[in-house]
Short mmCIF file of C-alpha atoms in Angstrom, two decimals:
data_model
loop_
_atom_site.label_atom_id
_atom_site.label_comp_id
_atom_site.label_asym_id
_atom_site.label_seq_id
_atom_site.Cartn_x
_atom_site.Cartn_y
_atom_site.Cartn_z
CA UNK X 214 19.58 -53.18 -0.41
CA UNK X 215 21.54 -50.61 -2.49
CA UNK X 216 25.41 -50.47 -1.81
CA UNK X 217 25.21 -46.70 -0.50
CA UNK X 218 22.30 -47.62 1.97
CA UNK X 219 24.84 -50.13 3.92
CA UNK X 220 26.97 -47.30 4.94
CA UNK X 221 24.12 -44.88 6.10
CA UNK X 222 24.12 -45.52 10.09
CA UNK X 223 28.01 -45.13 9.98
CA UNK X 224 27.94 -41.83 7.98
CA UNK X 225 25.05 -40.57 10.25
CA UNK X 226 27.24 -41.46 13.38
CA UNK X 227 30.21 -39.69 11.63
CA UNK X 228 28.12 -36.62 10.84
CA UNK X 229 26.52 -36.43 14.08
CA UNK X 230 30.17 -36.28 15.74
CA UNK X 231 31.42 -33.34 13.64
CA UNK X 232 28.23 -31.57 14.21
CA UNK X 233 28.11 -32.05 17.68
CA UNK X 234 31.53 -30.70 18.21
CA UNK X 235 31.77 -28.19 15.54
CA UNK X 236 28.22 -26.70 16.87
CA UNK X 237 27.89 -24.86 20.24
CA UNK X 238 24.48 -23.65 19.53
CA UNK X 239 22.07 -23.96 22.64
CA UNK X 240 19.03 -25.83 21.89
CA UNK X 241 15.79 -23.86 21.90
CA UNK X 242 12.33 -25.33 23.10
CA UNK X 243 10.22 -24.20 20.70
CA UNK X 244 6.35 -23.59 21.80
CA UNK X 245 3.41 -24.75 19.19
CA UNK X 246 2.02 -21.89 17.15
CA UNK X 247 -1.48 -23.11 18.40
CA UNK X 248 -2.62 -26.22 20.33
CA UNK X 249 -2.86 -29.51 19.07
CA UNK X 250 -6.26 -29.53 20.35
CA UNK X 251 -7.16 -27.19 17.68
CA UNK X 252 -6.59 -29.99 14.84
CA UNK X 253 -9.62 -30.90 13.28
CA UNK X 254 -12.16 -32.81 15.27
CA UNK X 255 -14.32 -33.98 11.89
CA UNK X 256 -12.49 -35.49 9.19
CA UNK X 257 -14.38 -37.48 6.01
CA UNK X 258 -17.63 -36.83 8.00
CA UNK X 259 -16.63 -38.67 10.84
CA UNK X 260 -16.59 -37.06 14.41
CA UNK X 261 -13.79 -37.90 16.81
CA UNK X 262 -13.36 -38.63 20.55
CA UNK X 263 -10.22 -37.78 22.25
CA UNK X 264 -8.44 -40.56 23.86
CA UNK X 265 -5.86 -40.36 26.85
CA UNK X 266 -2.32 -42.13 26.92
CA UNK X 267 -1.29 -43.15 30.36
CA UNK X 268 1.40 -40.99 32.18
CA UNK X 269 3.48 -44.09 32.14
CA UNK X 270 3.39 -44.26 28.20
CA UNK X 271 3.65 -40.14 28.02
CA UNK X 272 7.00 -40.64 30.21
CA UNK X 273 8.56 -43.39 27.75
CA UNK X 274 7.20 -41.76 24.50
CA UNK X 275 8.78 -38.34 25.81
CA UNK X 276 6.47 -35.93 24.01
CA UNK X 277 5.95 -32.52 25.10
CA UNK X 278 2.29 -32.38 23.67
CA UNK X 279 -0.04 -34.74 21.76
CA UNK X 280 -3.61 -35.35 20.77
CA UNK X 281 -4.93 -38.74 20.05
CA UNK X 282 -8.28 -38.98 18.32
CA UNK X 283 -10.61 -41.76 17.29
CA UNK X 284 -13.04 -40.92 14.44
CA UNK X 285 -16.16 -42.84 13.91
CA UNK X 286 -19.62 -43.31 15.40
CA UNK X 287 -20.16 -46.92 16.96
CA UNK X 288 -17.03 -48.02 15.09
CA UNK X 289 -13.75 -46.62 14.93
CA UNK X 290 -12.91 -46.11 11.29
CA UNK X 291 -9.54 -44.54 11.92
CA UNK X 292 -7.31 -42.96 14.47
CA UNK X 293 -5.00 -39.65 14.28
CA UNK X 294 -2.08 -39.25 16.65
CA UNK X 295 0.29 -36.38 16.62
CA UNK X 296 2.91 -36.01 19.22
CA UNK X 297 5.05 -32.92 19.23
CA UNK X 298 8.70 -32.51 20.75
CA UNK X 299 9.32 -28.89 21.50
CA UNK X 300 13.09 -29.86 22.01
CA UNK X 301 14.70 -33.24 21.14
CA UNK X 302 17.71 -34.04 23.40
CA UNK X 303 19.27 -37.52 24.37
CA UNK X 304 16.91 -39.79 25.72
CA UNK X 305 14.03 -37.67 24.71
CA UNK X 306 13.62 -38.16 21.03
CA UNK X 307 10.66 -39.46 18.53
CA UNK X 308 10.39 -43.16 18.68
CA UNK X 309 9.72 -44.62 15.27
CA UNK X 310 6.43 -46.57 14.97
CA UNK X 311 8.14 -49.26 12.99
CA UNK X 312 9.77 -50.01 16.03
CA UNK X 313 6.84 -49.70 18.48
CA UNK X 314 4.10 -51.44 16.69
CA UNK X 315 5.64 -54.97 16.77
CA UNK X 316 6.07 -54.49 20.24
CA UNK X 317 2.19 -54.25 20.62
CA UNK X 318 1.51 -57.25 18.71
CA UNK X 319 1.24 -56.22 15.21
CA UNK X 320 3.23 -57.68 12.39
CA UNK X 321 4.62 -55.99 9.45
CA UNK X 322 3.51 -57.80 6.06
CA UNK X 323 4.07 -54.59 3.97
CA UNK X 324 5.99 -51.29 4.17
CA UNK X 325 6.62 -49.11 1.38
CA UNK X 326 7.41 -45.16 0.97
CA UNK X 327 5.00 -43.32 -1.07
CA UNK X 328 3.94 -39.64 -1.99
CA UNK X 329 0.91 -37.79 -0.92
CA UNK X 330 -0.14 -34.34 -2.22
CA UNK X 331 0.98 -31.52 0.24
CA UNK X 332 0.87 -27.92 0.60
CA UNK X 333 4.20 -27.82 -1.23
CA UNK X 334 3.78 -30.67 -3.72
CA UNK X 335 4.39 -34.44 -3.55
CA UNK X 336 5.14 -35.23 0.44
CA UNK X 337 6.76 -38.45 1.29
CA UNK X 338 5.16 -40.56 3.96
CA UNK X 339 5.26 -44.08 5.07
CA UNK X 340 2.70 -46.72 4.30
CA UNK X 341 2.49 -50.11 6.69
CA UNK X 342 0.04 -52.56 6.37
CA UNK X 343 -0.05 -54.39 9.72
CA UNK X 344 -1.95 -57.75 10.93
CA UNK X 345 -2.72 -58.81 14.38
CA UNK X 346 -4.74 -61.96 15.35
CA UNK X 347 -6.63 -62.00 12.03
CA UNK X 348 -6.96 -58.25 12.07
CA UNK X 349 -5.43 -55.84 9.64
CA UNK X 350 -4.90 -52.09 9.44
CA UNK X 351 -3.37 -49.68 7.45
CA UNK X 352 -0.71 -47.26 9.06
CA UNK X 353 0.25 -43.89 7.40
CA UNK X 354 2.99 -42.04 9.32
CA UNK X 355 5.85 -39.13 8.84
CA UNK X 356 7.85 -36.65 10.69
CA UNK X 357 7.10 -32.67 10.44
CA UNK X 358 9.03 -29.98 11.84
CA UNK X 359 11.33 -27.07 11.05
CA UNK X 360 9.72 -26.26 7.86
CA UNK X 361 9.57 -30.05 6.21
CA UNK X 362 8.16 -33.59 6.11
CA UNK X 363 10.31 -36.38 6.09
CA UNK X 364 9.67 -40.27 6.01
CA UNK X 365 13.02 -41.88 5.90
CA UNK X 366 14.45 -42.23 9.66
CA UNK X 367 17.96 -41.95 8.23
CA UNK X 368 17.55 -38.48 6.75
CA UNK X 369 15.40 -37.41 9.65
CA UNK X 370 18.41 -38.17 12.06
CA UNK X 371 20.74 -36.26 9.74
CA UNK X 372 18.47 -33.09 9.60
CA UNK X 373 17.92 -33.28 13.20
CA UNK X 374 21.91 -33.26 13.93
CA UNK X 375 22.30 -30.51 11.40
CA UNK X 376 19.40 -28.37 12.44
CA UNK X 377 20.49 -28.96 16.17
CA UNK X 378 23.82 -27.82 15.64
CA UNK X 379 23.42 -24.86 13.16
CA UNK X 380 20.12 -23.72 14.22
CA UNK X 381 19.86 -24.90 17.56
CA UNK X 382 16.34 -25.92 16.87
CA UNK X 383 14.98 -29.81 17.20
CA UNK X 384 11.27 -29.34 17.52
CA UNK X 385 9.41 -31.86 15.47
CA UNK X 386 6.26 -33.83 15.17
CA UNK X 387 5.17 -37.53 14.43
CA UNK X 388 2.07 -37.73 12.70
CA UNK X 389 0.35 -41.23 12.52
CA UNK X 390 -2.89 -42.24 10.61
CA UNK X 391 -4.32 -45.85 11.47
CA UNK X 392 -7.30 -47.36 9.28
CA UNK X 393 -8.58 -50.56 10.24
CA UNK X 394 -9.45 -52.80 7.14
CA UNK X 395 -13.01 -53.21 7.25
CA UNK X 396 -13.97 -53.66 3.91
CA UNK X 397 -11.03 -53.98 1.30
CA UNK X 398 -7.47 -53.19 1.58
CA UNK X 399 -7.69 -50.40 -1.64
CA UNK X 400 -10.63 -48.64 0.54
CA UNK X 401 -8.48 -48.56 3.69
CA UNK X 402 -5.68 -47.05 1.76
CA UNK X 403 -7.69 -44.57 0.05
CA UNK X 404 -9.02 -43.47 3.33
CA UNK X 405 -5.77 -43.15 4.76
CA UNK X 406 -4.65 -41.32 2.12
CA UNK X 407 -7.12 -38.74 2.14
CA UNK X 408 -6.95 -38.20 5.89
CA UNK X 409 -3.22 -37.87 5.67
CA UNK X 410 -3.52 -35.11 2.70
CA UNK X 411 -6.36 -33.17 5.02
CA UNK X 412 -3.71 -33.51 8.14
CA UNK X 413 -0.67 -32.44 6.44
CA UNK X 414 -1.62 -28.62 6.25
CA UNK X 415 -3.44 -28.64 9.72
CA UNK X 416 -0.26 -29.88 11.06
CA UNK X 417 1.92 -26.91 9.57
CA UNK X 418 -0.64 -24.53 11.10
CA UNK X 419 0.17 -25.57 14.54
CA UNK X 420 3.58 -25.87 14.25
CA UNK X 421 6.44 -23.15 15.03
CA UNK X 422 7.40 -21.15 11.77
#
């Protein structure tokens, strides 16, 4: 770990306190420009089925809107989840997948940040390799909203505090792509990248300007 990274958590808390005490901007609830249901229902030649998240899980996650789709025919080749928060306040913020996935029985064996092609150029996303009782999956996820895409949780928090204080806007989406490894890991990674590249501009389309 680099020396400056050791001080990031404390720095975020300090900046947060400064912004929250300096800014009196009222938080604005931002509606979507288009329903999440309008996101692609066919990707990479695979049709999809919408899946429901239980009311209890929705209450814990706190999103204001979501779409969860499984793509494939007799076999799920990949899934796409987009959870949107029209306004984030204490107790109702995005939960990081890296904290949620271990609780579901998945173990992280590799994690990295990488860049994929986005509408404005190279875009940072998180890539995880997970295992669970002999099964493997590749996960790509990122945070998208208020005109930017971010992968690093520390930077996400800093940007959230700044935009909350200065703009009164905290809307954001968590985008997650999960690809089970049926063949080689490289094949799963390549599919996850292609799906993510397809999703980036589509998610921008439905988010507030």
